[in-house]
Short mmCIF file of C-alpha atoms in Angstrom, two decimals:
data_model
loop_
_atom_site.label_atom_id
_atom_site.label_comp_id
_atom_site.label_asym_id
_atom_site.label_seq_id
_atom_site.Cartn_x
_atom_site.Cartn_y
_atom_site.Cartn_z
CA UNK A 18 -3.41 14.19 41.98
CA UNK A 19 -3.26 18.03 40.56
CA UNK A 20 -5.53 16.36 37.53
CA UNK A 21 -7.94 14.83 39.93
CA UNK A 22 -8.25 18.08 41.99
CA UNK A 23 -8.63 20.40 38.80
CA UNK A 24 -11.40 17.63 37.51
CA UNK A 25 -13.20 18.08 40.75
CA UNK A 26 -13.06 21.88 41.62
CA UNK A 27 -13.77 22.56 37.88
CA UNK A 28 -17.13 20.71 37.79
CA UNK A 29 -19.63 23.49 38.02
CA UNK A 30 -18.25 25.08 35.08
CA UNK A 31 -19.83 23.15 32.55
CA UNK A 32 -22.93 23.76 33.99
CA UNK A 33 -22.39 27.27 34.20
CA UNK A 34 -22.02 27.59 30.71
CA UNK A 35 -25.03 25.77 30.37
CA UNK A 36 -26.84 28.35 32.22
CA UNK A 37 -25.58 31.09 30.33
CA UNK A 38 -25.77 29.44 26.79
CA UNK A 39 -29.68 29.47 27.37
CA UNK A 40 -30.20 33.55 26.76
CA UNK A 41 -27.03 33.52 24.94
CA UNK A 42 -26.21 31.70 21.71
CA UNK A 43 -22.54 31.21 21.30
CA UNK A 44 -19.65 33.08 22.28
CA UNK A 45 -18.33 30.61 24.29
CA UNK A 46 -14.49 32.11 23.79
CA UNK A 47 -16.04 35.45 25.44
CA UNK A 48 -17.64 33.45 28.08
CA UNK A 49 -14.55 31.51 28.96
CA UNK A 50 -12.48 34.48 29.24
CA UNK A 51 -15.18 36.79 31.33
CA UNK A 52 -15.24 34.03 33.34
CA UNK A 53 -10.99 33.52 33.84
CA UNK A 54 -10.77 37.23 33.98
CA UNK A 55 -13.21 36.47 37.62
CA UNK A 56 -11.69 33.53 38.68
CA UNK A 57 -8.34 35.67 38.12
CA UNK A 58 -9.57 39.03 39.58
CA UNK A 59 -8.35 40.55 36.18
CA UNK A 60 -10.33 43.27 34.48
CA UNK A 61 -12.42 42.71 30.95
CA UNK A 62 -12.55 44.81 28.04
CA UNK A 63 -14.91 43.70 25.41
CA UNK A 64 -14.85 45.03 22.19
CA UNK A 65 -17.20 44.40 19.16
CA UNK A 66 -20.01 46.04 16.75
CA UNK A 67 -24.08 47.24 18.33
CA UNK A 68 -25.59 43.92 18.79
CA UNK A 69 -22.93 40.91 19.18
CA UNK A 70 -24.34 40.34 22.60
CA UNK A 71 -21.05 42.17 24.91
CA UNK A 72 -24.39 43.34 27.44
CA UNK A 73 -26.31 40.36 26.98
CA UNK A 74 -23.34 37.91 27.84
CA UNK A 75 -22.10 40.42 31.12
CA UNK A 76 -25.94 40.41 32.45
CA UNK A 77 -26.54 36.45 31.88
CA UNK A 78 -23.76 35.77 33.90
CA UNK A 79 -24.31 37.83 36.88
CA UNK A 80 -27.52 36.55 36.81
CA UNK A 81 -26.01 33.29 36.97
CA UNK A 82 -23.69 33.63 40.12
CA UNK A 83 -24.43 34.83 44.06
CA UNK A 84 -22.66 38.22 43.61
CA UNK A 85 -23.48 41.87 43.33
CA UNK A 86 -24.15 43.24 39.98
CA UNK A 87 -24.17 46.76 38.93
CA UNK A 88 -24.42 48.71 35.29
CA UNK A 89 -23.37 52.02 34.31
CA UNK A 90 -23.90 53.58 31.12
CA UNK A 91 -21.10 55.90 30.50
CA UNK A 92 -21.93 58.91 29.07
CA UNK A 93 -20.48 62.05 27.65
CA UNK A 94 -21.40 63.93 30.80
CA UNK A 95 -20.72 61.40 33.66
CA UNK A 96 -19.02 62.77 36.57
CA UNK A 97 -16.47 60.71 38.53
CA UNK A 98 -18.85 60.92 41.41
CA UNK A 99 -21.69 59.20 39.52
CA UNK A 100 -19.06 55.92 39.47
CA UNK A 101 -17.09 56.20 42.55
CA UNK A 102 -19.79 57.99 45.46
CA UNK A 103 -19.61 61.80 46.48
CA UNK A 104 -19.73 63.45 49.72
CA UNK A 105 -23.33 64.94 50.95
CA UNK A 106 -24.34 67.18 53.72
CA UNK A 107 -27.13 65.97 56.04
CA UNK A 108 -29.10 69.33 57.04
CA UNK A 109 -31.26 67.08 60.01
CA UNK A 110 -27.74 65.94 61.35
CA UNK A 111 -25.63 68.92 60.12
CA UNK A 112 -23.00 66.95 58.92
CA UNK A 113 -20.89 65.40 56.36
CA UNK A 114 -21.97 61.45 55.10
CA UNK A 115 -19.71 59.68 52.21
CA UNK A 116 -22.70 58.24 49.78
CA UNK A 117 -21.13 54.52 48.05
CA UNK A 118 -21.42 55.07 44.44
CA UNK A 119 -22.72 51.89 41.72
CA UNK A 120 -18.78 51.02 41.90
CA UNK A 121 -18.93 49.02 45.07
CA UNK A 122 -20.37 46.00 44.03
CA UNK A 123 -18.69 42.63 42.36
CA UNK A 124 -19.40 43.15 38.92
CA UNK A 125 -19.34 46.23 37.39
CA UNK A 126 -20.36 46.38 33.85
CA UNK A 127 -19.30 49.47 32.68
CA UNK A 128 -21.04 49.90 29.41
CA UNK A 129 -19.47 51.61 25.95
CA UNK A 130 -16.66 52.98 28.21
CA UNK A 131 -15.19 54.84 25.76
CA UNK A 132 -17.77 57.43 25.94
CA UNK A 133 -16.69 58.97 29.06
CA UNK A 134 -14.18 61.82 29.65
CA UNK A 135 -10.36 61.55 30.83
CA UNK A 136 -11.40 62.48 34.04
CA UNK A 137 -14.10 59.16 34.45
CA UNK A 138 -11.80 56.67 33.17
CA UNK A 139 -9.08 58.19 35.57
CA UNK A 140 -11.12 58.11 38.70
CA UNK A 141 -11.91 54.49 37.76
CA UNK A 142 -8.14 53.55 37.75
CA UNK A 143 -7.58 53.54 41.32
CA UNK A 144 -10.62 51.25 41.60
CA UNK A 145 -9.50 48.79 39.09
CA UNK A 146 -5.98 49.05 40.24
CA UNK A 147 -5.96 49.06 44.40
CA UNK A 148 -9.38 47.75 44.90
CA UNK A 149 -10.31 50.89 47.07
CA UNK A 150 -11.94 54.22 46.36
CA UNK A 151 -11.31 57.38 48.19
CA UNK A 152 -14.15 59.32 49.01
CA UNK A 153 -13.55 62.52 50.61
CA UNK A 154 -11.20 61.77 53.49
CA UNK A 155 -11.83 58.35 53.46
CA UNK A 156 -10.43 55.25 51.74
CA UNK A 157 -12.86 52.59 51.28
CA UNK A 158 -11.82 48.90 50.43
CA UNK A 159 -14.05 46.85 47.68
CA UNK A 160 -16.23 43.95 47.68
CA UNK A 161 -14.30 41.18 47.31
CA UNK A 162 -14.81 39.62 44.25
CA UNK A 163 -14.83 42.65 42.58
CA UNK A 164 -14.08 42.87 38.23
CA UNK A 165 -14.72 45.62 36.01
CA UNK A 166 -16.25 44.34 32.55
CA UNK A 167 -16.28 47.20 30.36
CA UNK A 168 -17.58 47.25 26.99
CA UNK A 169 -17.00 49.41 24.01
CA UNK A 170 -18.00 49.82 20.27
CA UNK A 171 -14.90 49.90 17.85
CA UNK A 172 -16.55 51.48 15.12
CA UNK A 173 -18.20 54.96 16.03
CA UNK A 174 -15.32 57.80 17.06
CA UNK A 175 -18.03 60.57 17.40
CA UNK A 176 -18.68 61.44 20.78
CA UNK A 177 -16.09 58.66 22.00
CA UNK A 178 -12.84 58.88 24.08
CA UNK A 179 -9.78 56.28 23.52
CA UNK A 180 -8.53 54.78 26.51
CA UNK A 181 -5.48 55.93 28.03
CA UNK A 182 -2.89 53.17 27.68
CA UNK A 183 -2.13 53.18 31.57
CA UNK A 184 -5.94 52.27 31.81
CA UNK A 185 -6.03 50.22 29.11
CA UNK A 186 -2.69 48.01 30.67
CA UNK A 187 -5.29 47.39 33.79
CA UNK A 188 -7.29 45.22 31.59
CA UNK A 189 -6.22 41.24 31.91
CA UNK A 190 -7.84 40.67 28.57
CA UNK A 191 -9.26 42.86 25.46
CA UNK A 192 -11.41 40.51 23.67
CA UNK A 193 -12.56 41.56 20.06
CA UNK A 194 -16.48 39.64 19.89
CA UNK A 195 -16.57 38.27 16.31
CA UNK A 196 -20.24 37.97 14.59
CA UNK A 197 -22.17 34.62 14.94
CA UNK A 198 -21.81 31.57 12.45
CA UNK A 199 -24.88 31.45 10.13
CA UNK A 200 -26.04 28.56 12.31
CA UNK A 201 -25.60 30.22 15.39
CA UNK A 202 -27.79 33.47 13.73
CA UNK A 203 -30.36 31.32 12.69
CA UNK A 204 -31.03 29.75 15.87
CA UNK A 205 -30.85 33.47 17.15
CA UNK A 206 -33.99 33.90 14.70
CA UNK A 207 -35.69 31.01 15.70
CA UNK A 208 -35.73 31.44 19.62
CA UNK A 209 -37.51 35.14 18.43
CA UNK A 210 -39.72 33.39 16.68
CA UNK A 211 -40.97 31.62 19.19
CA UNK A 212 -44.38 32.60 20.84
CA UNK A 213 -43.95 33.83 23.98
CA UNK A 214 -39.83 33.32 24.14
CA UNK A 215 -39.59 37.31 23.44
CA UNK A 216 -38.71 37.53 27.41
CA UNK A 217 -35.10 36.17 28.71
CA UNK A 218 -35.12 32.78 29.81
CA UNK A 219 -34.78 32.25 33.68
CA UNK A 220 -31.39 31.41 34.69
CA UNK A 221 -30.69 29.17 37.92
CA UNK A 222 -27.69 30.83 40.18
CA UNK A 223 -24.65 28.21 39.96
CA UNK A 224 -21.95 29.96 41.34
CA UNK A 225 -21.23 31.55 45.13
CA UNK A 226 -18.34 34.23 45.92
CA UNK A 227 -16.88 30.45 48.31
CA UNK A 228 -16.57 28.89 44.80
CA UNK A 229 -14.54 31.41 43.03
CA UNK A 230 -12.17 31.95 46.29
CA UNK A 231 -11.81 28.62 46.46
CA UNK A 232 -11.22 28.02 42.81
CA UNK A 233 -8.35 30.89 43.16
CA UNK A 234 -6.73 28.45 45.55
CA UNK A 235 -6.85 25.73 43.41
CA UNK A 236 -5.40 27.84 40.40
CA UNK A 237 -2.26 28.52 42.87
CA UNK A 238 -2.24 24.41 43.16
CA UNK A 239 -1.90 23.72 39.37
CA UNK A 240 1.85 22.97 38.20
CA UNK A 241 3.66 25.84 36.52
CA UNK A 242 7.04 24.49 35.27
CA UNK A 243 10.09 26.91 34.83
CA UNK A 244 10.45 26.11 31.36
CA UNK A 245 6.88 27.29 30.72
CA UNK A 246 7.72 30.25 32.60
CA UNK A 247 10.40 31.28 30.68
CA UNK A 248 8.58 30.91 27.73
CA UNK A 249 6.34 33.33 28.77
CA UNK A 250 9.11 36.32 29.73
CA UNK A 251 10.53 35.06 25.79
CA UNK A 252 7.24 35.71 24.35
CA UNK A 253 6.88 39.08 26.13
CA UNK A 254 10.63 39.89 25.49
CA UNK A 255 10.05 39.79 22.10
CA UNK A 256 7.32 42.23 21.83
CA UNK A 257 10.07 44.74 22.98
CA UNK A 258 12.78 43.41 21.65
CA UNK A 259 11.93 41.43 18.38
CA UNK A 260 15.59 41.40 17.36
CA UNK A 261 16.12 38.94 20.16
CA UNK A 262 13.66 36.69 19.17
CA UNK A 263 15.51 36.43 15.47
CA UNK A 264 12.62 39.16 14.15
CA UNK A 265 14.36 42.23 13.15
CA UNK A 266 11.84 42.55 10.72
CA UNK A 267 9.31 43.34 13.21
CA UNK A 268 11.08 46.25 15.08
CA UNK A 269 10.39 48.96 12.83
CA UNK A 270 5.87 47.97 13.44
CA UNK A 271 6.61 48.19 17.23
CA UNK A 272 6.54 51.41 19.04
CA UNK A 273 6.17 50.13 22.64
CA UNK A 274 6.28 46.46 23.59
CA UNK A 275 4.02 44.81 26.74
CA UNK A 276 5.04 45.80 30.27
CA UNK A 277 5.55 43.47 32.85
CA UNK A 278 2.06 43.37 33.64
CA UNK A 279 1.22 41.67 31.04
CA UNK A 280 3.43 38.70 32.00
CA UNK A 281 1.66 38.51 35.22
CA UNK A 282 -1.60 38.39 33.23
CA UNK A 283 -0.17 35.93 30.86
CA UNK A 284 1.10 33.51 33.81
CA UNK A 285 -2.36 34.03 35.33
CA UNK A 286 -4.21 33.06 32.32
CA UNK A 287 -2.50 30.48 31.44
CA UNK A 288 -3.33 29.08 34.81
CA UNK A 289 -7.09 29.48 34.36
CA UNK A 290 -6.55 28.06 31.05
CA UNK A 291 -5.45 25.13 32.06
CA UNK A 292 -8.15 24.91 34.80
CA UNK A 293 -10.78 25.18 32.31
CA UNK A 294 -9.37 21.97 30.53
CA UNK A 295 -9.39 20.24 33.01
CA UNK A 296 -5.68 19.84 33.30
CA UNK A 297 -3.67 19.93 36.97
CA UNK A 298 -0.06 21.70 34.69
CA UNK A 299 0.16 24.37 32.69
CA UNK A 300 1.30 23.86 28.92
CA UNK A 301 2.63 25.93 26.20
CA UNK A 302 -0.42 25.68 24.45
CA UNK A 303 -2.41 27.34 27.23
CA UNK A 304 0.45 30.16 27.09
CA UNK A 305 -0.33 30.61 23.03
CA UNK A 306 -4.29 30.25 23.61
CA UNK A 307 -4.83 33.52 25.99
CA UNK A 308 -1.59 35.58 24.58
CA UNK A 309 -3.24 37.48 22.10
CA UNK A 310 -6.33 38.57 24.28
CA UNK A 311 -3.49 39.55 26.85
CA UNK A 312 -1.47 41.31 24.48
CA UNK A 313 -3.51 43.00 21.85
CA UNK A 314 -4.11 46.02 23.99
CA UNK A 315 -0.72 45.98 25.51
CA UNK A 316 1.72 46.38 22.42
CA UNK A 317 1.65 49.83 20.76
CA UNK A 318 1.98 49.94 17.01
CA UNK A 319 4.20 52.14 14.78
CA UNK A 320 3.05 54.83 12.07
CA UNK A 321 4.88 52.34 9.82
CA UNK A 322 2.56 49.44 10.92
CA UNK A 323 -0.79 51.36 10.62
CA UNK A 324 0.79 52.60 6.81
CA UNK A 325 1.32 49.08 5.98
CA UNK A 326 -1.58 47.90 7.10
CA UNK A 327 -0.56 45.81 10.17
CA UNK A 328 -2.53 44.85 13.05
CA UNK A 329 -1.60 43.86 16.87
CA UNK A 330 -3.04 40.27 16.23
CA UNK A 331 -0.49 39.17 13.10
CA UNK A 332 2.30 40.97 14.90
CA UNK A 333 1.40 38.86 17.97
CA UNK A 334 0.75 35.54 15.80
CA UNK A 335 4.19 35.80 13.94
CA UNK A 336 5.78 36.34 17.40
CA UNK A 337 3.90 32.82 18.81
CA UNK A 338 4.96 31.32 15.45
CA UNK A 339 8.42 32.07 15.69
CA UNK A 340 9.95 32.02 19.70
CA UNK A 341 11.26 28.56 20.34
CA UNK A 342 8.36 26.53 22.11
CA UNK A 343 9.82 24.30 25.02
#
């Protein structure tokens, strides 16, 4: 019955990818996982060189569902009012009004997020975190969906500021966008090509806010077994404790393992996973498929790893390769 539910809930998303795979050409991993990060209400952090599409992929969708869509382009000399609203005076009423800033929407796309100040990324915590702003005296609750997808460029430091790791742990997933397969390039090349294709194609809207809340319900309906659960705390654990996971070798690359957060984002995941397949239960397989977007950002290396040349993902891998799989 949970199979036959899944199946039926889970129909539109074929064609939603459909929609989407029109302007863009591949990606589907990133599009899967913008798209469980929604259905999920967990936060997206792309990651990736100029030009892999991160915008592209973030616009096509909105474009492709009922809901609210607003960009920012963080900057160097963005103010946390610019994001979250300010307070004006009204001289014709000669008083105080609370203006909504571009935050208060569904989707927020906040693009190459790593070039705004401390004090930017903090304001946008509370957002991302409690779902309401504060705006001079007054609290104001969010749109419901609402997601942060931020975007950033790994490879320019100049003029850039890292993400706090308390902001960073509000992201569900940090997904690194790889470059296209030759194929995928040349097709790239050959919709340019095209006379008169220079313009975006026109996307039809598939998706309504009913759909994803609904879809959130059915996520809560799809089997979780214990033993799957446990799997995920033992995959977690051993992030923080690799000597209980029979990996002493890894403790001296680890600094700071994942929090419990990131179990909740696992579990979650996993769940939307599984939904995405089709599938009414939740397997180990779905656990090892989303655990290194859910972790990468979450485990802190050592001097000693960075020296040796040691990155999140084969800590992470060996990890998944090694903790007993029920």
């Amino acid at each position: 019955m949970k199979n036959e539910l899944v199946e039926r809930e889970s129909a539109f998303v074929d064609q939603l990818f459909s929609e989407v795979q029109k302007v863009v050409v591949g990606q589907r991993e990133m599009m899967e996982r913008v798209f469980m990060g929604l259905i999920c209400g967990g936060h997206v952090l792309l990651e990736g060189a100029p030009g892999l599409a991160k915008t592209l992929t973030v616009n096509t969708l909105a474009r492709c569902m009922t809901l609210d869509f607003k960009r920012v382009q963080f900057t160097p000399d963005l103010l946390p009012s610019d994001v979250l609203g300010t307070v004006i005076y009204n001289h014709q009423q000669g008083e105080f009004t609370n203006k909504q800033g571009p935050v208060f929407t569904n989707l927020l796309l906040a693009d190459e997020i790593n070039r705004a100040p401390a004090k930017v990324q903090s304001a946008l915590l509370e957002a991302m975190a409690e779902r309401h702003v504060t705006i001079g005296d007054t609290t104001y609750p969010l749109p419901k969906p609402f997601l942060v997808l931020a975007t950033q460029n790994p490879i320019e430091q100049e003029g850039t500021y890292s993400l706090p790791e308390a902001q960073l742990d509000r992201f569900m997933f940090k997904i690194r966008v790889d470059y296209p397969t030759a194929d995928e390039e040349l097709t790239i090349i050959d919709r340019i090509a095209v006379p008169g294709e220079s313009r975006l194609p026109e996307v039809n809207q598939v998706i309504t806010p009913e759909q994803i809340a609904n879809v959130r319900k059915v996520l809560e309906e799809i089997i979780f077994e214990k033993p799957v659960r446990e799997y995920i705390v033992s995959v977690v654990g051993a992030t923080r404790e690799p000597a209980s996971a029979q990996l002493p070798g890894l403790a001296p690359f680890i600094d700071f393992g994942a929090s419990p957060r990131a179990s909740i984002a696992l579990f979650q995941a996993a769940r939307a996973h599984a939904f995405l397949r089709r599938r009414g239960y939740v397997s180990p397989e779905d656990v090892k498929a989303v655990a290194p977007d859910v972790l990468r950002h979450r485990v802190i290396l050592s001097y000693e790893a960075e020296a040796e040349g040691k990155s999140v993902e084969e800590i992470v891998r060996v990890i998944l390769e090694h903790v007993h799989v029920p």
